[in-house]
N, CA, C and O atoms as a printed pandas DataFrame, in Angstrom:
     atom_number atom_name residue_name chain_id  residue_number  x_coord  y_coord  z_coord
0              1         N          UNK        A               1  108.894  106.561  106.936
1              2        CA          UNK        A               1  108.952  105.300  106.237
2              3         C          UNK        A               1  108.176  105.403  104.913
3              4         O          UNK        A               1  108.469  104.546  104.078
4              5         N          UNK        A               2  107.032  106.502  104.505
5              6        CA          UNK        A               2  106.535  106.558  103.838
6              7         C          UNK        A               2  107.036  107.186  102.358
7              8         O          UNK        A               2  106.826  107.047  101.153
8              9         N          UNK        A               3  107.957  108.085  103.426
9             10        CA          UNK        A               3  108.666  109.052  102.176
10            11         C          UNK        A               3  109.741  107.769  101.614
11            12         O          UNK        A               3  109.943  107.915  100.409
12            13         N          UNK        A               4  110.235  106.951  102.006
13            14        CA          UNK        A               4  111.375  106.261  101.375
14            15         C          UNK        A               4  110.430  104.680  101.037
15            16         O          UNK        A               4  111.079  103.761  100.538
16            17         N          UNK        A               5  109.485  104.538  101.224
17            18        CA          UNK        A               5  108.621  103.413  100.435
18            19         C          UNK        A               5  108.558  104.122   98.551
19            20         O          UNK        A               5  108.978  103.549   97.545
20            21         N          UNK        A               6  107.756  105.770   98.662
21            22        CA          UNK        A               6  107.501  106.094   97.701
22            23         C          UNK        A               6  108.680  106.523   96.638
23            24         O          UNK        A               6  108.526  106.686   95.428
24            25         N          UNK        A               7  110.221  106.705   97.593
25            26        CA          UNK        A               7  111.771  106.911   96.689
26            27         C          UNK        A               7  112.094  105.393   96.091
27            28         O          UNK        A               7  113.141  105.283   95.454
28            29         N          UNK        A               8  111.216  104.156   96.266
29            30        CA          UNK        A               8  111.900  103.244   96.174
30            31         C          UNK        A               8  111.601  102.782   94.491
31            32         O          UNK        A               8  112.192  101.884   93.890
32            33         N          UNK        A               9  110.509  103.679   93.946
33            34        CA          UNK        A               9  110.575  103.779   92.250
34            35         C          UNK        A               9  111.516  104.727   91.773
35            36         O          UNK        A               9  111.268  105.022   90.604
36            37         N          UNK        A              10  112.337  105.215   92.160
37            38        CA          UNK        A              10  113.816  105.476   91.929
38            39         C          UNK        A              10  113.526  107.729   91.961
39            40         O          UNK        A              10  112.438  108.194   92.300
40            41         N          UNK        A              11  114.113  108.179   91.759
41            42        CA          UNK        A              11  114.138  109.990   92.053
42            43         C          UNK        A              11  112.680  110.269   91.437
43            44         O          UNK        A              11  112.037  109.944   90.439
44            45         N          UNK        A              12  112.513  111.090   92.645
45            46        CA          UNK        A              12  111.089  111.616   92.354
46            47         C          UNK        A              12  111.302  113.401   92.648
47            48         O          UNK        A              12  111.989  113.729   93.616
48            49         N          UNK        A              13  110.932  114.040   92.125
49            50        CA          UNK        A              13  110.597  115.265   92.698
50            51         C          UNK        A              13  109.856  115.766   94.054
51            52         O          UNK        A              13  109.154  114.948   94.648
52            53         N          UNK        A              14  109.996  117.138   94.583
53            54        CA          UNK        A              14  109.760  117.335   95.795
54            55         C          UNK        A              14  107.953  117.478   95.241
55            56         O          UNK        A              14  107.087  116.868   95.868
56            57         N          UNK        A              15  107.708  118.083   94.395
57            58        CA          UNK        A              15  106.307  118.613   93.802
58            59         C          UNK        A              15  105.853  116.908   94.171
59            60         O          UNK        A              15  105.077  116.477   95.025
60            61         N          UNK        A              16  106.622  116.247   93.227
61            62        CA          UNK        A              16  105.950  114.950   93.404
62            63         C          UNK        A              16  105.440  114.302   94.230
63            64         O          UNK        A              16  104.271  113.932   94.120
64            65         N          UNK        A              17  106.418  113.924   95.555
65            66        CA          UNK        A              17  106.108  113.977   96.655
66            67         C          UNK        A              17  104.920  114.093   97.421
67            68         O          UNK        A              17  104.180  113.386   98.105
68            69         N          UNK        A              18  105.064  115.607   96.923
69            70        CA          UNK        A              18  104.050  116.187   97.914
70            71         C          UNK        A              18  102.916  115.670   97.618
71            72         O          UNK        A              18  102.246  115.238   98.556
72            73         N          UNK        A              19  102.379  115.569   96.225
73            74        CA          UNK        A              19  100.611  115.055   95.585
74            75         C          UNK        A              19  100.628  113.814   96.321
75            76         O          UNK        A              19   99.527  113.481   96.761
76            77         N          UNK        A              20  101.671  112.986   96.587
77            78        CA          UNK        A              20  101.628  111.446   97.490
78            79         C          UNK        A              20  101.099  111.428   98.605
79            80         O          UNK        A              20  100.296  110.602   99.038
80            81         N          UNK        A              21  101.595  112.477   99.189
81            82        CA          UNK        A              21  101.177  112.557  100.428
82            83         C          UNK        A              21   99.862  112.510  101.202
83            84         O          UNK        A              21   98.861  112.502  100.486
84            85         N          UNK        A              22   99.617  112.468  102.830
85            86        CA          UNK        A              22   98.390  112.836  103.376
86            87         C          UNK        A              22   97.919  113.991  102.993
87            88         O          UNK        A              22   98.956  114.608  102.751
88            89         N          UNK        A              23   97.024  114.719  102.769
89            90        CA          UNK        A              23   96.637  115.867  102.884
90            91         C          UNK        A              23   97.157  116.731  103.750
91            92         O          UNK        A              23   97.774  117.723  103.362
92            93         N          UNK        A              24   96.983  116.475  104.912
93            94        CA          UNK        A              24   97.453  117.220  106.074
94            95         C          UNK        A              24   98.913  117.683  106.289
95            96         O          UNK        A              24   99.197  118.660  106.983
96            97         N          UNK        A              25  100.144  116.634  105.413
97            98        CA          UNK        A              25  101.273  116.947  105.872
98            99         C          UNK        A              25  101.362  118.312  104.586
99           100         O          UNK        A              25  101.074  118.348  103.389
100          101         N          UNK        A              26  101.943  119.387  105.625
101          102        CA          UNK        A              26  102.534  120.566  105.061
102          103         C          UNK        A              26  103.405  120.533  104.429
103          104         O          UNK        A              26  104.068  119.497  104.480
104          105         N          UNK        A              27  103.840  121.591  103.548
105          106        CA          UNK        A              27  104.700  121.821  102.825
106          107         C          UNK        A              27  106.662  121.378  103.695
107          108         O          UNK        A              27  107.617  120.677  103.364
108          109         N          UNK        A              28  106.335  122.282  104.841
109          110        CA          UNK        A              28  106.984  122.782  105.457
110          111         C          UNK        A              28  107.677  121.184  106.287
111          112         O          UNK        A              28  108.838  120.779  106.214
112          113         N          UNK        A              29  106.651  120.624  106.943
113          114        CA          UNK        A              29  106.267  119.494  107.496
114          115         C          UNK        A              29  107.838  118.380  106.483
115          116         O          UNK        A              29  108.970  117.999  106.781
116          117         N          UNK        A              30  106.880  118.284  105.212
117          118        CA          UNK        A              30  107.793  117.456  104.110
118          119         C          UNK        A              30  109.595  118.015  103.983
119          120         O          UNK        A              30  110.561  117.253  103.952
120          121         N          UNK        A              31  109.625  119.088  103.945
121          122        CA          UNK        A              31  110.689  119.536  103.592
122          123         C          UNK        A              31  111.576  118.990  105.052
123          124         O          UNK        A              31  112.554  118.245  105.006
124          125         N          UNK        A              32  111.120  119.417  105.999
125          126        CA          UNK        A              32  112.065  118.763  107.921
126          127         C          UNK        A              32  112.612  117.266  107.256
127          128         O          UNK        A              32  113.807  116.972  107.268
128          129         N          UNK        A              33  111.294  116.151  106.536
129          130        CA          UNK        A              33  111.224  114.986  106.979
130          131         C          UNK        A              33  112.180  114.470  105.853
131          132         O          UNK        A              33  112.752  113.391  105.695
132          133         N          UNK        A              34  112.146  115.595  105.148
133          134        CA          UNK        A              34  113.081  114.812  103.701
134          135         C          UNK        A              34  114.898  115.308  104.412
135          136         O          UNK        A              34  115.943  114.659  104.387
136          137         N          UNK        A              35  114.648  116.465  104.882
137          138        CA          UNK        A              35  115.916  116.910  105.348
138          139         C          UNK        A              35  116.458  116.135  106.059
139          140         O          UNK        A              35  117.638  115.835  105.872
140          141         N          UNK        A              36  115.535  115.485  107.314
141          142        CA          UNK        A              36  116.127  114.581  108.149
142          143         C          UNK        A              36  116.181  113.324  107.925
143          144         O          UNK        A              36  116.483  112.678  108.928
144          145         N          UNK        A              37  115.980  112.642  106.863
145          146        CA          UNK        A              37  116.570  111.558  105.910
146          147         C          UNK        A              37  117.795  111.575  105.558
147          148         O          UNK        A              37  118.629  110.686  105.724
148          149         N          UNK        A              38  117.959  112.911  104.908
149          150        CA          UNK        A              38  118.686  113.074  103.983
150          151         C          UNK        A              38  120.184  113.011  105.382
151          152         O          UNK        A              38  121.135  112.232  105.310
152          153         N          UNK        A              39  120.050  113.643  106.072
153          154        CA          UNK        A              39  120.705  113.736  107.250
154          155         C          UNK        A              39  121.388  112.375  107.782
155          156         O          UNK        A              39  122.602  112.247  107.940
156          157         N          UNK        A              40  120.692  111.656  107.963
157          158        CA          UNK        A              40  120.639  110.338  108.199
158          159         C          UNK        A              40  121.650  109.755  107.594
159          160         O          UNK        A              40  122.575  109.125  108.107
160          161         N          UNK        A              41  121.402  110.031  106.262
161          162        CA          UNK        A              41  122.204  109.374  105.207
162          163         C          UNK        A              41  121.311  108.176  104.741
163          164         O          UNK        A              41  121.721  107.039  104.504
164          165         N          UNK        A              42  120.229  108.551  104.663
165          166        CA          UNK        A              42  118.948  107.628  104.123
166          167         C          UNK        A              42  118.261  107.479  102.449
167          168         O          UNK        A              42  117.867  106.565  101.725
168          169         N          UNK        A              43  118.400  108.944  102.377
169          170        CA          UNK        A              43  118.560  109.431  100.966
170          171         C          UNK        A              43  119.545  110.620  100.624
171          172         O          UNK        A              43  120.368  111.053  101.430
172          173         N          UNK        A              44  119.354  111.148   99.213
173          174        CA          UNK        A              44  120.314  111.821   99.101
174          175         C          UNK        A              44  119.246  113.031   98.146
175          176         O          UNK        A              44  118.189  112.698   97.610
176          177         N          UNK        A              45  119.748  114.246   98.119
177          178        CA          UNK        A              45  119.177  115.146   97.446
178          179         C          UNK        A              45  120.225  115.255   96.535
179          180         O          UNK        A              45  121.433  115.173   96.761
180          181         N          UNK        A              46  119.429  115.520   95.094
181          182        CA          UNK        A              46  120.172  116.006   93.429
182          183         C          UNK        A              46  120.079  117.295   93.100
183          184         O          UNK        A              46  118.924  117.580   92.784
184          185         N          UNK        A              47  120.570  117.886   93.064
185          186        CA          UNK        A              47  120.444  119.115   92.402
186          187         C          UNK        A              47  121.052  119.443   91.012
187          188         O          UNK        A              47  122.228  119.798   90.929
188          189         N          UNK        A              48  120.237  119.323   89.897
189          190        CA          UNK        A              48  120.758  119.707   88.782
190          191         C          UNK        A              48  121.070  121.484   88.544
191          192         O          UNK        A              48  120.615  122.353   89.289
192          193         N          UNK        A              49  121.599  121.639   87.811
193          194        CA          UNK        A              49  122.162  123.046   87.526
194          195         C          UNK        A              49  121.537  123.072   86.701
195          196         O          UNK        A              49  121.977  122.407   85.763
196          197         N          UNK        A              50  119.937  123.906   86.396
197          198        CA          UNK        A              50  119.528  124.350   84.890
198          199         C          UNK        A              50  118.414  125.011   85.514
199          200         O          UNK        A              50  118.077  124.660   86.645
200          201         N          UNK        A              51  117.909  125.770   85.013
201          202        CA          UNK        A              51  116.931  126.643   84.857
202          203         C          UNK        A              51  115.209  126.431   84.185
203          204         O          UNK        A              51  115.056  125.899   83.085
204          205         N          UNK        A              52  114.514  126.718   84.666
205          206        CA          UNK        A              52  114.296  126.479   86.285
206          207         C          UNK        A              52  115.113  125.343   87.232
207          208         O          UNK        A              52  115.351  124.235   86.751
208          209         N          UNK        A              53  115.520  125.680   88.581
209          210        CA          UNK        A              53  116.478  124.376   89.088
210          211         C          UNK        A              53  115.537  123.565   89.598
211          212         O          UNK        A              53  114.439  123.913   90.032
212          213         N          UNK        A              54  116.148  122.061   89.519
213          214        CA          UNK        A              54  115.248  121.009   89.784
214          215         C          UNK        A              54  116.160  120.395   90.727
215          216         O          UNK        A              54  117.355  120.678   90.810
216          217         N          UNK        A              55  115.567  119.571   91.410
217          218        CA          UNK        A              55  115.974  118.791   92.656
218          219         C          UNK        A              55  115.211  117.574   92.881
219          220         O          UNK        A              55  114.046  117.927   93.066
220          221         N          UNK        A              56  115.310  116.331   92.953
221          222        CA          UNK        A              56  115.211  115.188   92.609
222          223         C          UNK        A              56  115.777  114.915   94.078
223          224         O          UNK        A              56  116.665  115.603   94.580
224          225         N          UNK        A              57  115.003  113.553   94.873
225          226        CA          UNK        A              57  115.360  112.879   95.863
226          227         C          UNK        A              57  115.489  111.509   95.630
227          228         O          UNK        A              57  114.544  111.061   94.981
228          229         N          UNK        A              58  116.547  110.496   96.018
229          230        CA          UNK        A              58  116.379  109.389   95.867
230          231         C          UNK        A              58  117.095  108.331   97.461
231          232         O          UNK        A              58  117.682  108.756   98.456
232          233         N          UNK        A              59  116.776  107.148   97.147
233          234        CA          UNK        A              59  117.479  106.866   97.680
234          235         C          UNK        A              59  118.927  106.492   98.259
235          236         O          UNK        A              59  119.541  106.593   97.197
236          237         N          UNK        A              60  119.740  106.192   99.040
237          238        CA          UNK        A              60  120.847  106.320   99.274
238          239         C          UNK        A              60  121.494  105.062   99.175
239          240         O          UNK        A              60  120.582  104.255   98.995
240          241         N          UNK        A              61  122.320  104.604   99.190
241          242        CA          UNK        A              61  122.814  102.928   98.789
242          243         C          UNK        A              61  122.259  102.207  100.452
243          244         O          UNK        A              61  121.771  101.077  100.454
244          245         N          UNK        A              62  122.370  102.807  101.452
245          246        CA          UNK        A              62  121.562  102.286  102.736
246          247         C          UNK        A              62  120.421  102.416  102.465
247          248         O          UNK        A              62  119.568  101.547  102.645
248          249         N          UNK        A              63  120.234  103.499  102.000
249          250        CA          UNK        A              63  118.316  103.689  101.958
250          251         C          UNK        A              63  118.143  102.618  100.874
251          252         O          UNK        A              63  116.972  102.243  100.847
252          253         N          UNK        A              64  118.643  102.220  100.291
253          254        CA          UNK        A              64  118.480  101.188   99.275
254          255         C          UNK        A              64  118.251   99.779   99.829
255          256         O          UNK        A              64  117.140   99.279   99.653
256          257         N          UNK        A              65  119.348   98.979  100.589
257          258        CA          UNK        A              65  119.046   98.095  101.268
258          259         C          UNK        A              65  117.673   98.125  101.937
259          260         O          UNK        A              65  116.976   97.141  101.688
260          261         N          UNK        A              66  117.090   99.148  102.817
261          262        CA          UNK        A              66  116.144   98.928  103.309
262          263         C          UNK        A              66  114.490   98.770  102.443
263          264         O          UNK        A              66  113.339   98.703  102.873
264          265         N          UNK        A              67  115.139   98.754  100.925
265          266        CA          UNK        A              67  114.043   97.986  100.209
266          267         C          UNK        A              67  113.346   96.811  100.883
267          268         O          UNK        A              67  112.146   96.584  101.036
268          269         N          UNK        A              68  114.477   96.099  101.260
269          270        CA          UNK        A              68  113.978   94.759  101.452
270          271         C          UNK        A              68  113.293   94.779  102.889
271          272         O          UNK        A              68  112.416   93.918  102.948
272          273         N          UNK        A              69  113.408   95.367  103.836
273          274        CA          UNK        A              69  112.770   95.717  104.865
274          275         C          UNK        A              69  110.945   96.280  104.336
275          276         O          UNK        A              69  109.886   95.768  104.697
276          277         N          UNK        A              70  111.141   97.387  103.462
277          278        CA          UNK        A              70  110.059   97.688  103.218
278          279         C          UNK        A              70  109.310   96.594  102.258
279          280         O          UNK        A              70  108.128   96.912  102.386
280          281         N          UNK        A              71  109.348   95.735  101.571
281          282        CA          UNK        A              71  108.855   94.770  100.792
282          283         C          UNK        A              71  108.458   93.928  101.771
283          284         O          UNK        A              71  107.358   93.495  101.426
284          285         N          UNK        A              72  108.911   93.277  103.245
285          286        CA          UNK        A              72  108.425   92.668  103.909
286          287         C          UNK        A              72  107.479   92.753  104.741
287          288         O          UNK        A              72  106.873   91.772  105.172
288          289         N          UNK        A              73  107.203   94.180  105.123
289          290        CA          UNK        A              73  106.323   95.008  105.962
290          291         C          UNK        A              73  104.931   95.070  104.760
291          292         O          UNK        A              73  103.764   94.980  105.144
292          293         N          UNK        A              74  105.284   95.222  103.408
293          294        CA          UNK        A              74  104.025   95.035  102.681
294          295         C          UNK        A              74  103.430   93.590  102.839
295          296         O          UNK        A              74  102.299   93.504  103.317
296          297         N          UNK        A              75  103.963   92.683  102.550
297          298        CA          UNK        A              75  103.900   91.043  102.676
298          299         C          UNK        A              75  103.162   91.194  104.144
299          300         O          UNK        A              75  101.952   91.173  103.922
300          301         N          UNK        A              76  103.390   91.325  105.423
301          302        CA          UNK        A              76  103.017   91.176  106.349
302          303         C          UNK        A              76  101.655   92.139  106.743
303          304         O          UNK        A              76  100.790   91.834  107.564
304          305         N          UNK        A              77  101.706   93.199  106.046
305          306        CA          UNK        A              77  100.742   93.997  106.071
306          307         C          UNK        A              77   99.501   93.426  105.245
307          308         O          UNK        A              77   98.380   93.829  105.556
308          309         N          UNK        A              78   99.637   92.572  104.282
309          310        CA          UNK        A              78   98.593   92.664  103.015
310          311         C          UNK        A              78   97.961   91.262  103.984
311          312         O          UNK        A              78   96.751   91.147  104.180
312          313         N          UNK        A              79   98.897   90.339  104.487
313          314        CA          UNK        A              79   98.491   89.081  105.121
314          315         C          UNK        A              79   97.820   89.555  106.389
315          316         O          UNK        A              79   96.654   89.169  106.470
316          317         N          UNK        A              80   98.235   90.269  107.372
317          318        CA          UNK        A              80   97.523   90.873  108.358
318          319         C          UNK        A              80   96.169   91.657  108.147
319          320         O          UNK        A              80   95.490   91.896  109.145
320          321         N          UNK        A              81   95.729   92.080  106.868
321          322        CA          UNK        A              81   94.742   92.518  106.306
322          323         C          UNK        A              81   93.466   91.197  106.074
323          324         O          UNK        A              81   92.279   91.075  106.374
324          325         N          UNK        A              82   94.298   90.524  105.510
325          326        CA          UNK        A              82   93.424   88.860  105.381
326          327         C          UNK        A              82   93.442   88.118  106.407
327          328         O          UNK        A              82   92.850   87.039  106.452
328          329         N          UNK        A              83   94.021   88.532  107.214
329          330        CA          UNK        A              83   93.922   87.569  108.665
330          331         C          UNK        A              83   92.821   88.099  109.535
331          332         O          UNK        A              83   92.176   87.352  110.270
332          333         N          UNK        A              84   92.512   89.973  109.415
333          334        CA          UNK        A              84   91.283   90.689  109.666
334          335         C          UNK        A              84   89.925   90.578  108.987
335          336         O          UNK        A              84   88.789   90.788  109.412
336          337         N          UNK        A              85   90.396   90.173  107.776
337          338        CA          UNK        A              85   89.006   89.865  107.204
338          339         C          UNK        A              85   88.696   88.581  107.163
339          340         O          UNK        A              85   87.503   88.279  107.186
340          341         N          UNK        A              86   89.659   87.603  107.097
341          342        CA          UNK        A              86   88.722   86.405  107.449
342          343         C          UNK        A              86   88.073   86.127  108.941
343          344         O          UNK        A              86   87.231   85.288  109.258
344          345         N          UNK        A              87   88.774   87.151  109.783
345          346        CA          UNK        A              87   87.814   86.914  111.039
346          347         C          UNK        A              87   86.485   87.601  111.191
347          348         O          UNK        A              87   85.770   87.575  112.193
348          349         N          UNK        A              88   86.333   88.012  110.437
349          350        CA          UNK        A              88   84.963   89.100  110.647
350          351         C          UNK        A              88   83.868   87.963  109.665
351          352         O          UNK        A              88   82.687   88.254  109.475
């Protein structure tokens, strides 16, 4: 969910990606999780033809809809944050 929160500012690179990430998730790790998106039909991988080759991930017109899924989970998250701190 994390990898397609951070596709939702439109194609990012895999390099890119990766600096987003936890520390901990591997190289290797990222590459499964983007694959099995991509699989999904969640996002889509670009591959331009040029030298050095670049490859760009974005989202998919489904992975797109689920913007609005992820915009609500922030809303509920940021309020569930203030619902923890005003109890303390």
């Amino acid at each position: 969910m994390y990898i397609m929160h951070l596709l939702t500012d439109g194609p990012t690179r895999f390099n890119e990606l990766q600096r987003k990430m936890p520390e901990e998730m591997t190289h290797t790790t990222l590459s499964r999780q983007l694959k099995k998106l991509e699989e999904e039909g969640l996002i889509e991988r670009i591959e331009y033809q040029q030298i050095p080759p670049k490859v760009e991930y974005k989202l998919s017109d489904i992975g797109e809809k689920f913007r609005k899924v992820l915009k609500e989970l922030e809303i509920w998250g940021n309020e569930y944050i203030q619902y923890l701190n005003d109890k303390e």
